[in-house]
Amino acid sequence: MDATAKPRIHRRGTYEYVMWAICLLIAAGIAYSLITNPRYQWDVIGDYLTDGTVLKGLWLTLWLTVLVMLIASVLGMLVAIMRSSKIPPVRILAIGYISVFRGTPVLVQLILWFNIAALYPNIRLGIPLTSIGVKLDTNSLISAITAAIIGLSLNEAAYMAEIIRGGFNSVPKGQLEAGDSLGMTEAMKIRRIIIPQAMPTIIPATGNQLISMLKETSLVSVLGVADLLQSVQLIYARTYETIPMLLVACIWYLIVSILLNYPQSKIEAYYTKSRQAIRLQKVEPVAEVPT
Amino acid sequence: MTEDVTPPSLEPFVPPGMGKADGPGTVHIRSLVKSFGPHAVLKDINLDISAGEVCVLIGPSGSGKSTLLRCIDGLEQIDSGVLKVNGEHLGFREEERSFKPLKRKELRVQRTQIGMVFQQFNLFPNMTAVENVTVGQIMVKGTRKAEARERALRLLAQVGLNGREDHYPSQLSGGQQQRVAIARSLAMEPQVMLFDEPTSALDPELVGDVLDVMKGLADGGMTMMVATHEMGFAREVADSLLFMADGYIVERGDPREVLANPQESRTRQFLRKVL
Ligand SMILES: Nc1ncnc2c1ncn2[C@@H]1O[C@H](COP(=O)(O)OP(=O)(O)OP(=O)(O)O)[C@@H](O)[C@H]1O
Ligand SMILES: [Mg+2]
């Protein structure tokens, strides 16, 4: 046979075979235990997976995640812009915000918002130090779900602000100088230069935050908000089937986060690819048009 | 106080046929000092550039050429001295006892009248060539889109880039990118153009195209200040040559004379190395 046509067989190391064996062993062990241990109560899990209460909880978890991420992105963008300001008091406000909301546990923040009436029994909307405005009862204003939305959004905005600022910082200084040289205002530079160029850094990181937020929303169950976790807790408080019900919640969290993983990996691939494409194109400039 | 301060040390070189008048297309600098922290980069700069003059800046690395150009473009704030571009104090208004900072809006208007071309082009990678050239016109000057595009296409043609208008910077060669950058600056209709080593980042075979565009601008009567290592350009195109070292202007004169017969020993040393 012609030597040039012979296929090349690649060597598989012993290491790879050993790891495959370990993988299979672990999988088999887990499967065996899941199937043979009756205390998992798979029948209960099956019954409740699509139970009305559970699905309602799942729906709340989903829209809460999306809503919180939307508010946090907008607020985070604002804080990031303030954080990059040349004017010290504006910067200090943003730094203060980020420090407070990132530096304390989100669970504690949620409980505090829920109990905000203990600090401020009434909220007055109006001009400070004057008598103009309306007085509102805090307790009627801040329900559990409002506290959940406020608490999670304000906390997440601090993280988003840092992600967005990281994106801003990835824009080369020369870009801003080119904008300055054209006489652009700060707002013009942010809109046309900084944000478009920072997006490739910001978007993949935001996708990651979205997946984290899906699970972080389970904290609102402590406020009695009927999210996915709270819904299964309500059921096992009645039936005492604690483990199967927690597994029902886990299965749903897992399914949704795997579903979210897919667009996330696509987005990441898109942005790495478009950067690679730019690098490749640089190597082969388009030929000159004869004039 | 009027702007007519006589320079303390150096008698300003005025190229033949050019006046010392104030106004559009001129640069006047007296006793300019610029430091970064404790490090004085520009120590005592005195300089007059007439309308339509092409002035080439040369000097060793770190001598302050870029810093001087950046000050004239308002990218760096000067510490003291007088800096007038297009007949106006840049960024400030002269009052009885002090210089008061201009409103941001007024400073931006001044900036549109000064064009800057950077060594690294600094084109906006998220915009096509034509968008790069229209963005300033539309956003800053409020030009209508169609009109801005028309001017952009004309300028791109002027720098030899017909048919390249919808390419992104990443799809253009360095020389083409730099010519788009020149068109972007020209679109704002500046009266003074500053070039900071515009061809230093280019492959040798691409340098000529950019220099040709610059030569065309010079022939059209644009006031230009060019930091460059291209001595051929200095000889052929420039009206004056300025040698900087250690934050001072050491020598200034007719480019052919200075290159052939430098008066200062620092200049001689430098030219021996680069010629
Ligand atoms: N932003 C800055 N902060 C601190 N020092 C600076 C800054 N910009 C420039 N310098 C210093 O100022 C000096 C002059 O720099 P400048 O870039 O003006 O020199 P140059 O003549 O353009 O040199 P080159 O030929 O290498 O471009 C250098 O010593 C440099 O380190
Ligand atoms: Mg330089």
Coordinates of C-alpha atoms and ligand atoms in Angstrom, one line a residue:
Chain A
M1 CA 0.0 0.0 0.0
D2 CA 1.1 3.5 -0.8
A3 CA 2.6 5.0 2.4
T4 CA 1.0 8.4 1.7
A5 CA -2.5 6.9 1.7
K6 CA -2.1 5.0 5.0
P7 CA -4.3 6.4 7.8
R8 CA -2.5 7.6 10.9
I9 CA -3.8 6.0 14.1
H10 CA -3.6 8.2 17.1
R11 CA -2.5 6.7 20.3
R12 CA -4.9 6.6 23.2
G13 CA -3.0 6.7 26.5
T14 CA -3.6 4.3 29.3
Y15 CA -4.6 7.4 31.3
E16 CA -7.6 8.0 29.1
Y17 CA -8.8 4.4 29.4
V18 CA -8.4 4.5 33.2
M19 CA -10.5 7.7 33.4
W20 CA -13.2 6.3 31.2
A21 CA -13.4 3.3 33.6
I22 CA -13.6 5.6 36.6
C23 CA -16.3 7.6 34.9
L24 CA -18.4 4.6 34.1
L25 CA -17.9 3.2 37.6
I26 CA -19.1 6.5 39.2
A27 CA -22.1 6.7 36.8
A28 CA -23.1 3.1 37.4
G29 CA -22.8 3.5 41.2
I30 CA -25.0 6.6 41.2
A31 CA -27.5 5.0 38.9
Y32 CA -27.6 1.8 41.0
S33 CA -28.2 3.8 44.2
L34 CA -30.8 6.1 42.6
I35 CA -32.8 3.1 41.3
T36 CA -32.5 0.7 44.3
N37 CA -32.8 3.1 47.2
P38 CA -36.6 3.3 47.7
R39 CA -36.3 6.3 49.9
Y40 CA -35.8 8.5 46.8
Q41 CA -39.5 7.8 46.2
W42 CA -39.4 8.3 42.4
D43 CA -43.1 7.8 42.2
V44 CA -43.7 10.8 44.4
I45 CA -41.2 12.9 42.3
G46 CA -42.9 11.8 39.2
D47 CA -46.3 12.8 40.6
Y48 CA -45.3 16.2 41.7
L49 CA -42.9 17.2 38.9
T50 CA -45.8 18.7 36.9
D51 CA -48.1 19.5 39.9
G52 CA -50.0 22.8 39.5
T53 CA -48.4 24.4 42.6
V54 CA -44.9 23.4 41.5
L55 CA -45.4 24.7 38.0
K56 CA -46.8 28.0 39.4
G57 CA -43.7 28.3 41.6
L58 CA -41.5 27.5 38.6
W59 CA -43.3 30.3 36.6
L60 CA -42.7 32.8 39.4
T61 CA -39.0 31.8 39.6
L62 CA -38.7 32.3 35.8
W63 CA -40.2 35.8 35.6
L64 CA -38.6 36.9 38.8
T65 CA -35.2 35.9 37.3
V66 CA -35.8 37.8 34.1
L67 CA -37.3 40.9 35.7
V68 CA -34.5 41.1 38.3
M69 CA -31.8 40.8 35.6
L70 CA -33.5 43.4 33.5
I71 CA -33.7 45.9 36.3
A72 CA -30.2 45.1 37.5
S73 CA -28.7 45.5 34.0
V74 CA -30.2 49.0 33.5
L75 CA -29.3 50.1 37.1
G76 CA -25.9 48.4 36.8
M77 CA -25.3 50.4 33.5
L78 CA -26.1 53.6 35.3
V79 CA -23.9 52.8 38.3
A80 CA -21.0 51.7 35.9
I81 CA -21.3 55.0 34.1
M82 CA -21.2 56.9 37.4
R83 CA -18.3 54.8 38.6
S84 CA -16.3 55.8 35.5
S85 CA -17.2 59.5 35.9
K86 CA -14.4 62.1 36.0
I87 CA -16.3 64.0 38.7
P88 CA -15.3 62.6 42.2
P89 CA -18.7 62.9 44.1
V90 CA -20.4 61.0 41.3
R91 CA -17.7 58.3 41.4
I92 CA -17.9 58.1 45.2
L93 CA -21.7 57.6 45.1
A94 CA -21.2 54.6 42.8
I95 CA -18.3 53.2 44.8
G96 CA -20.4 53.5 47.9
Y97 CA -23.4 51.7 46.3
I98 CA -21.2 48.9 45.0
S99 CA -19.4 48.4 48.4
V100 CA -22.7 48.3 50.4
F101 CA -24.6 46.0 48.1
R102 CA -21.8 43.6 47.3
G103 CA -20.3 43.7 50.8
T104 CA -23.4 42.3 52.7
P105 CA -25.1 39.0 52.2
V106 CA -28.0 39.1 49.8
L107 CA -30.1 37.0 52.2
V108 CA -29.8 39.6 54.9
Q109 CA -30.6 42.4 52.4
L110 CA -33.8 40.6 51.4
I111 CA -34.9 40.2 55.0
L112 CA -34.1 43.9 55.6
W113 CA -36.2 45.0 52.7
F114 CA -39.0 42.8 53.9
N115 CA -38.8 44.4 57.3
I116 CA -38.1 48.0 56.1
A117 CA -41.3 49.1 57.8
A118 CA -39.5 48.6 61.2
L119 CA -37.0 51.3 60.2
Y120 CA -39.3 53.5 58.2
P121 CA -43.0 53.0 59.2
N122 CA -44.0 55.6 56.7
I123 CA -42.5 56.7 53.4
R124 CA -43.1 60.2 52.3
L125 CA -42.8 60.9 48.6
G126 CA -42.0 64.6 48.2
I127 CA -39.3 67.3 48.6
P128 CA -37.1 66.8 51.6
L129 CA -37.3 69.4 54.4
T130 CA -40.6 70.8 53.1
S131 CA -44.1 69.7 53.8
I132 CA -44.9 69.0 50.1
G133 CA -45.5 65.4 49.3
V134 CA -47.6 62.3 50.1
K135 CA -47.2 60.0 53.0
L136 CA -47.5 56.3 52.4
D137 CA -47.7 53.3 54.7
T138 CA -44.5 51.2 54.1
N139 CA -46.1 47.9 55.0
S140 CA -48.8 48.2 52.4
L141 CA -46.2 49.4 49.9
I142 CA -43.6 46.7 50.4
S143 CA -45.1 43.3 50.0
A144 CA -43.0 40.1 50.1
I145 CA -42.7 40.0 46.3
T146 CA -41.8 43.7 46.1
A147 CA -39.1 43.2 48.8
A148 CA -37.9 40.2 46.8
I149 CA -37.6 42.2 43.5
I150 CA -36.0 45.3 45.2
G151 CA -33.6 43.2 47.2
L152 CA -32.4 41.0 44.4
S153 CA -32.3 43.8 41.8
L154 CA -30.3 46.2 44.0
N155 CA -27.8 43.5 44.9
E156 CA -27.4 42.2 41.4
A157 CA -27.0 45.7 40.0
A158 CA -23.9 46.1 42.1
Y159 CA -22.4 43.0 40.4
M160 CA -23.6 44.0 37.0
A161 CA -22.1 47.5 37.5
E162 CA -18.7 45.8 38.0
I163 CA -19.1 43.6 35.0
I164 CA -20.1 46.6 32.8
R165 CA -17.3 48.7 34.2
G166 CA -14.9 45.8 33.3
G167 CA -16.3 46.0 29.7
F168 CA -15.8 49.8 29.7
N169 CA -12.2 49.4 30.8
S170 CA -11.6 47.0 27.9
V171 CA -12.1 49.8 25.4
P172 CA -8.7 51.3 24.5
K173 CA -7.9 54.8 25.6
G174 CA -7.1 55.9 22.1
Q175 CA -10.8 55.3 21.1
L176 CA -11.9 57.9 23.6
E177 CA -9.3 60.3 22.5
A178 CA -10.4 59.9 18.9
G179 CA -13.9 60.8 20.1
D180 CA -12.6 63.8 22.1
S181 CA -10.7 64.9 19.1
L182 CA -13.9 65.0 17.1
G183 CA -15.6 67.0 19.8
M184 CA -17.9 64.3 21.1
T185 CA -19.6 64.7 24.5
E186 CA -19.3 62.1 27.2
A187 CA -22.8 60.8 26.4
M188 CA -21.9 60.5 22.7
K189 CA -18.8 58.6 23.5
I190 CA -20.6 56.3 25.9
R191 CA -23.4 55.6 23.3
R192 CA -21.4 55.2 20.1
I193 CA -17.9 54.1 21.2
I194 CA -17.9 52.6 24.7
I195 CA -21.0 50.6 24.9
P196 CA -20.8 48.9 21.4
Q197 CA -17.2 48.0 22.0
A198 CA -17.7 46.8 25.6
M199 CA -20.6 44.5 24.7
P200 CA -18.4 41.5 23.6
T201 CA -17.0 41.5 27.2
I202 CA -20.3 42.3 29.0
I203 CA -22.8 39.9 27.3
P204 CA -21.1 36.5 28.0
A205 CA -20.6 37.6 31.7
T206 CA -24.2 38.7 31.9
G207 CA -25.4 35.3 30.6
N208 CA -23.4 33.7 33.5
Q209 CA -25.1 36.1 36.0
L210 CA -28.5 35.1 34.6
I211 CA -27.9 31.4 35.3
S212 CA -26.7 32.3 38.8
M213 CA -29.7 34.4 39.4
L214 CA -32.1 31.6 38.5
K215 CA -30.8 29.7 41.6
E216 CA -30.3 32.8 43.7
T217 CA -34.1 33.6 43.5
S218 CA -34.6 30.6 45.7
L219 CA -33.6 32.8 48.6
V220 CA -36.9 34.7 48.3
S221 CA -38.6 31.6 49.8
V222 CA -37.6 33.0 53.2
L223 CA -39.9 35.9 52.6
G224 CA -42.8 33.5 51.9
V225 CA -42.8 34.3 48.2
A226 CA -44.2 31.3 46.4
D227 CA -41.3 30.6 44.1
L228 CA -40.2 27.1 43.0
L229 CA -38.4 26.3 46.2
Q230 CA -41.2 27.8 48.4
S231 CA -43.8 25.8 46.5
V232 CA -42.2 22.5 47.1
Q233 CA -41.6 23.5 50.8
L234 CA -45.3 24.1 51.1
I235 CA -46.1 20.7 49.8
Y236 CA -43.6 18.8 52.0
A237 CA -44.8 20.7 55.1
R238 CA -48.1 18.9 54.5
T239 CA -46.9 15.5 53.2
Y240 CA -43.5 15.2 55.0
E241 CA -42.0 14.0 51.7
T242 CA -39.1 16.4 52.1
I243 CA -36.3 14.7 50.0
P244 CA -38.5 13.9 47.0
M245 CA -39.9 17.4 46.9
L246 CA -36.5 19.0 47.1
L247 CA -35.4 16.8 44.3
V248 CA -38.4 18.0 42.3
A249 CA -37.2 21.6 42.7
C250 CA -33.6 20.6 41.8
I251 CA -34.7 18.8 38.7
W252 CA -36.5 21.9 37.5
Y253 CA -33.6 24.2 38.4
L254 CA -31.3 21.8 36.5
I255 CA -33.5 21.6 33.4
V256 CA -33.8 25.4 33.1
S257 CA -30.1 26.1 33.8
I258 CA -29.1 23.5 31.1
L259 CA -31.6 25.2 28.7
L260 CA -30.0 28.5 29.5
N261 CA -26.5 27.1 29.1
Y262 CA -27.2 26.5 25.4
P263 CA -27.7 30.1 24.3
Q264 CA -25.0 31.1 26.7
S265 CA -22.4 28.9 25.0
K266 CA -23.6 30.1 21.6
I267 CA -23.2 33.7 22.6
E268 CA -19.7 33.0 24.0
A269 CA -18.8 31.2 20.8
Y270 CA -20.2 34.0 18.7
Y271 CA -18.1 36.7 20.5
T272 CA -14.9 34.7 20.5
K273 CA -15.3 33.8 16.9
S274 CA -16.0 37.4 15.8
R275 CA -12.8 38.4 17.6
Q276 CA -10.9 35.6 15.9
A277 CA -12.3 36.6 12.6
I278 CA -11.1 40.2 13.1
R279 CA -7.7 38.9 13.9
L280 CA -7.6 36.6 10.9
Q281 CA -8.8 39.4 8.6
K282 CA -6.1 41.7 9.8
V283 CA -3.5 39.2 8.3
E284 CA -5.0 39.4 4.8
P285 CA -5.9 43.0 4.0
V286 CA -8.1 43.6 1.0
A287 CA -6.2 44.5 -2.1
E288 CA -6.0 48.0 -3.3
V289 CA -8.6 49.2 -5.8
P290 CA -6.8 50.6 -8.9
T291 CA -7.8 54.2 -9.3
Chain B
M1 CA -2.6 91.6 27.9
T2 CA -2.4 90.9 24.2
E3 CA -1.0 87.8 22.5
D4 CA 2.0 89.6 21.2
V5 CA 4.5 88.5 23.8
T6 CA 8.0 88.4 22.4
P7 CA 9.6 85.0 23.0
P8 CA 12.2 85.1 25.7
S9 CA 15.0 83.1 24.0
L10 CA 14.3 81.9 20.5
E11 CA 13.6 84.4 17.7
P12 CA 10.7 82.7 15.9
F13 CA 11.5 81.3 12.5
V14 CA 8.9 82.5 10.0
P15 CA 9.0 80.7 6.7
P16 CA 9.3 83.0 3.7
G17 CA 6.0 84.4 2.5
M18 CA 4.2 83.7 5.7
G19 CA 3.1 86.3 8.3
K20 CA 2.8 86.2 12.0
A21 CA -0.9 87.1 12.0
D22 CA -3.4 85.6 14.4
G23 CA -6.5 83.8 13.2
P24 CA -7.8 80.6 11.7
G25 CA -5.1 78.1 10.8
T26 CA -2.5 79.5 13.2
V27 CA -0.9 78.2 16.4
H28 CA 0.9 80.5 18.8
I29 CA 2.7 79.2 21.9
R30 CA 4.5 81.1 24.6
S31 CA 6.4 79.7 27.6
L32 CA 4.3 76.5 27.5
V33 CA 5.0 74.1 30.4
K34 CA 3.5 70.7 30.7
S35 CA 4.4 68.1 33.4
F36 CA 3.2 64.7 34.3
G37 CA 3.5 64.7 38.1
P38 CA 7.1 65.8 39.0
H39 CA 8.3 65.0 35.5
A40 CA 8.4 68.1 33.3
V41 CA 7.9 67.0 29.7
L42 CA 7.5 70.3 27.9
K43 CA 9.7 72.9 29.6
D44 CA 9.6 76.2 27.7
I45 CA 8.0 76.0 24.3
N46 CA 7.7 79.1 22.1
L47 CA 6.3 78.6 18.7
D48 CA 4.4 80.4 15.9
I49 CA 2.8 78.5 13.1
S50 CA 1.3 80.6 10.3
A51 CA -1.8 79.7 8.3
G52 CA -1.0 77.2 5.6
E53 CA 2.3 76.3 7.1
V54 CA 3.5 72.7 7.2
C55 CA 5.8 72.1 10.2
V56 CA 7.6 68.9 10.7
L57 CA 8.6 67.9 14.3
I58 CA 11.6 65.6 14.8
G59 CA 13.5 64.6 17.8
P60 CA 14.6 61.7 19.9
S61 CA 12.1 59.4 21.6
G62 CA 10.7 61.0 24.8
S63 CA 11.6 64.5 23.7
G64 CA 7.9 65.6 23.9
K65 CA 6.7 65.6 20.3
S66 CA 3.5 63.7 21.0
T67 CA 2.9 65.6 24.2
L68 CA 3.1 68.9 22.3
L69 CA 0.7 67.8 19.7
R70 CA -1.7 66.4 22.3
C71 CA -1.6 69.7 24.1
I72 CA -2.5 71.5 20.9
D73 CA -5.4 69.1 20.4
G74 CA -6.6 69.7 23.9
L75 CA -6.1 66.1 24.9
E76 CA -3.7 67.2 27.6
Q77 CA -4.1 70.3 29.9
I78 CA -1.1 72.6 29.9
D79 CA 0.3 73.8 33.3
S80 CA 1.2 77.3 32.3
G81 CA 2.0 79.5 29.4
V82 CA -0.1 80.7 26.4
L83 CA -1.5 78.3 23.9
K84 CA -3.6 79.8 21.0
V85 CA -5.0 77.8 18.2
N86 CA -6.9 79.3 15.4
G87 CA -6.5 82.6 17.1
E88 CA -8.3 81.5 20.3
H89 CA -6.9 80.5 23.7
L90 CA -7.5 76.7 23.7
G91 CA -10.0 75.7 26.4
F92 CA -9.8 79.0 28.2
R93 CA -10.9 82.6 28.1
E94 CA -8.5 85.3 29.0
E95 CA -9.6 87.6 31.7
E96 CA -8.0 90.5 33.6
R97 CA -6.1 88.3 36.1
S98 CA -6.5 84.7 35.0
F99 CA -7.6 82.3 32.4
K100 CA -11.1 81.0 33.0
P101 CA -12.0 77.5 31.7
L102 CA -14.4 77.6 28.8
K103 CA -17.7 75.8 28.9
R104 CA -17.5 72.2 27.7
K105 CA -19.6 73.1 24.7
E106 CA -17.2 75.9 23.7
L107 CA -14.2 73.6 24.1
R108 CA -15.8 71.0 21.9
V109 CA -16.4 73.6 19.2
Q110 CA -12.7 74.5 19.3
R111 CA -11.8 70.9 19.1
T112 CA -13.8 70.3 16.0
Q113 CA -11.6 72.9 14.3
I114 CA -8.4 71.0 15.1
G115 CA -7.9 67.6 13.5
M116 CA -5.7 64.9 15.0
V117 CA -4.3 61.8 13.3
F118 CA -2.9 59.2 15.6
Q119 CA 0.0 56.7 15.2
Q120 CA -2.4 53.8 15.9
F121 CA -5.2 55.2 13.7
N122 CA -7.8 54.8 16.5
L123 CA -10.6 54.2 14.0
F124 CA -13.8 53.0 15.6
P125 CA -13.8 49.3 14.9
N126 CA -17.6 49.0 15.4
M127 CA -18.2 51.3 12.5
T128 CA -17.6 51.0 8.7
A129 CA -15.2 53.4 7.0
V130 CA -18.1 55.7 5.9
E131 CA -19.6 55.6 9.4
N132 CA -16.3 56.5 10.9
V133 CA -16.3 59.6 8.7
T134 CA -19.9 60.5 9.2
V135 CA -20.3 60.0 13.0
G136 CA -18.6 63.2 14.0
Q137 CA -20.5 65.3 11.4
I138 CA -23.9 63.9 12.4
M139 CA -23.4 63.7 16.2
V140 CA -21.3 66.8 16.8
K141 CA -22.1 69.1 14.0
G142 CA -25.7 68.0 13.5
T143 CA -25.2 67.6 9.8
R144 CA -28.1 65.7 8.0
K145 CA -27.3 62.1 7.3
A146 CA -27.5 62.2 3.5
E147 CA -25.3 65.3 3.4
A148 CA -22.8 63.8 5.9
R149 CA -22.6 60.6 3.8
E150 CA -22.1 62.6 0.6
R151 CA -19.2 64.5 2.1
A152 CA -17.8 61.3 3.6
L153 CA -17.8 59.6 0.2
R154 CA -16.1 62.6 -1.4
L155 CA -13.4 62.6 1.3
L156 CA -12.9 58.8 1.1
A157 CA -12.4 59.2 -2.7
Q158 CA -10.0 62.1 -2.0
V159 CA -7.8 59.8 0.1
G160 CA -8.0 57.0 -2.6
L161 CA -10.6 54.7 -1.0
N162 CA -13.4 54.5 -3.5
G163 CA -15.3 51.3 -3.0
R164 CA -14.0 50.8 0.5
E165 CA -16.7 52.8 2.3
D166 CA -18.6 49.8 3.7
H167 CA -15.5 48.0 5.0
Y168 CA -14.9 47.7 8.7
P169 CA -11.4 48.8 9.9
S170 CA -10.5 45.2 10.5
Q171 CA -11.0 44.6 6.8
L172 CA -8.6 47.3 5.7
S173 CA -4.8 47.5 5.6
G174 CA -3.0 49.8 8.0
G175 CA -2.4 52.3 5.2
Q176 CA -6.1 52.3 4.3
Q177 CA -7.1 52.6 7.9
Q178 CA -4.9 55.6 8.4
R179 CA -6.3 57.3 5.3
V180 CA -9.8 56.7 6.7
A181 CA -8.6 58.3 9.9
I182 CA -7.4 61.3 7.9
A183 CA -10.8 61.6 6.1
R184 CA -12.6 61.3 9.5
S185 CA -10.6 64.3 10.8
L186 CA -11.1 66.3 7.6
A187 CA -14.9 65.7 7.7
M188 CA -15.0 68.1 10.7
E189 CA -13.5 70.8 8.5
P190 CA -10.6 71.6 10.8
Q191 CA -8.3 74.5 10.2
V192 CA -5.3 72.9 11.7
M193 CA -4.3 69.2 11.3
L194 CA -2.0 67.5 13.7
F195 CA -0.3 64.2 12.7
D196 CA 1.5 62.1 15.4
E197 CA 3.8 59.7 13.6
P198 CA 1.1 58.8 11.1
T199 CA 3.2 56.3 9.2
S200 CA 5.2 54.7 12.0
A201 CA 2.8 51.8 12.5
L202 CA 2.7 51.0 8.8
D203 CA 4.5 48.5 6.6
P204 CA 7.1 50.3 4.5
E205 CA 5.2 49.8 1.2
L206 CA 2.1 51.4 2.6
V207 CA 3.8 54.6 3.9
G208 CA 3.8 56.3 0.5
D209 CA 0.0 56.3 0.0
V210 CA -0.5 58.1 3.3
L211 CA 2.3 60.6 2.7
D212 CA 0.7 61.3 -0.8
V213 CA -2.6 62.1 0.9
M214 CA -0.8 64.4 3.4
K215 CA 1.1 66.1 0.6
G216 CA -2.2 66.7 -1.2
L217 CA -3.5 68.4 2.0
A218 CA -0.4 70.5 2.3
D219 CA -0.8 71.6 -1.4
G220 CA -4.4 72.5 -0.6
G221 CA -3.2 75.0 2.0
M222 CA -3.9 73.2 5.2
T223 CA -1.9 74.2 8.3
M224 CA -0.2 71.0 9.4
M225 CA 2.0 69.9 12.2
V226 CA 3.6 66.5 11.6
A227 CA 5.7 64.5 14.0
T228 CA 7.5 62.0 11.8
H229 CA 10.7 60.2 10.9
E230 CA 10.1 60.6 7.2
M231 CA 12.9 63.1 6.4
G232 CA 12.0 62.9 2.7
F233 CA 8.5 64.3 3.5
A234 CA 10.2 67.0 5.6
R235 CA 12.5 68.0 2.7
E236 CA 9.8 67.9 0.0
V237 CA 6.7 69.2 1.7
A238 CA 7.5 71.0 4.9
D239 CA 7.9 74.8 5.2
S240 CA 9.7 74.5 8.5
L241 CA 11.4 71.8 10.5
L242 CA 11.5 71.8 14.3
F243 CA 13.9 69.7 16.3
M244 CA 12.9 68.9 19.9
A245 CA 15.0 67.5 22.7
D246 CA 14.3 67.1 26.4
G247 CA 11.2 69.2 26.3
Y248 CA 12.7 72.2 24.5
I249 CA 12.6 73.3 20.9
V250 CA 16.3 73.2 20.1
E251 CA 16.3 74.3 16.5
R252 CA 13.9 75.5 14.0
G253 CA 14.4 76.5 10.4
D254 CA 14.0 75.7 6.7
P255 CA 13.9 71.9 6.5
R256 CA 16.4 71.6 3.7
E257 CA 18.9 73.9 5.5
V258 CA 18.5 72.3 8.9
L259 CA 18.8 68.8 7.5
A260 CA 21.9 69.7 5.4
N261 CA 23.5 72.1 7.8
P262 CA 22.2 71.9 11.4
Q263 CA 23.3 74.7 13.7
E264 CA 23.1 73.0 17.1
S265 CA 25.2 70.1 18.2
R266 CA 22.2 68.2 19.6
T267 CA 20.6 68.4 16.2
R268 CA 23.8 67.2 14.5
Q269 CA 24.0 64.2 16.9
F270 CA 20.4 63.2 16.2
L271 CA 20.6 63.6 12.5
R272 CA 23.8 61.6 12.3
K273 CA 21.8 58.7 13.9
V274 CA 18.7 58.9 11.7
L275 CA 20.0 59.9 8.3
Ligands
LIG1 N1 0.4 60.3 30.3 C1 1.6 60.4 30.7 N2 2.0 60.2 32.0 C2 3.3 60.3 32.4 N3 4.3 60.5 31.5 C3 4.0 60.7 30.2 C4 2.7 60.6 29.7 N4 2.8 60.8 28.4 C5 4.1 61.0 28.1 N5 4.8 60.9 29.2 C6 6.3 61.1 29.2 O1 6.6 62.3 28.6 C7 7.8 62.2 27.9 C8 7.6 62.6 26.4 O2 6.7 61.7 25.8 P1 6.2 61.9 24.3 O3 5.3 60.8 24.0 O4 5.7 63.3 24.1 O5 7.6 61.8 23.5 P2 7.8 61.7 21.9 O6 8.8 62.7 21.6 O7 6.5 61.6 21.3 O8 8.5 60.3 21.8 P3 8.3 59.1 20.7 O9 9.2 59.5 19.6 O10 8.8 57.9 21.4 O11 6.9 59.1 20.3 C9 8.3 60.7 28.0 O12 9.3 60.7 28.9 C10 7.0 60.0 28.5 O13 7.4 59.0 29.3
MG2 MG 5.4 60.1 20.2

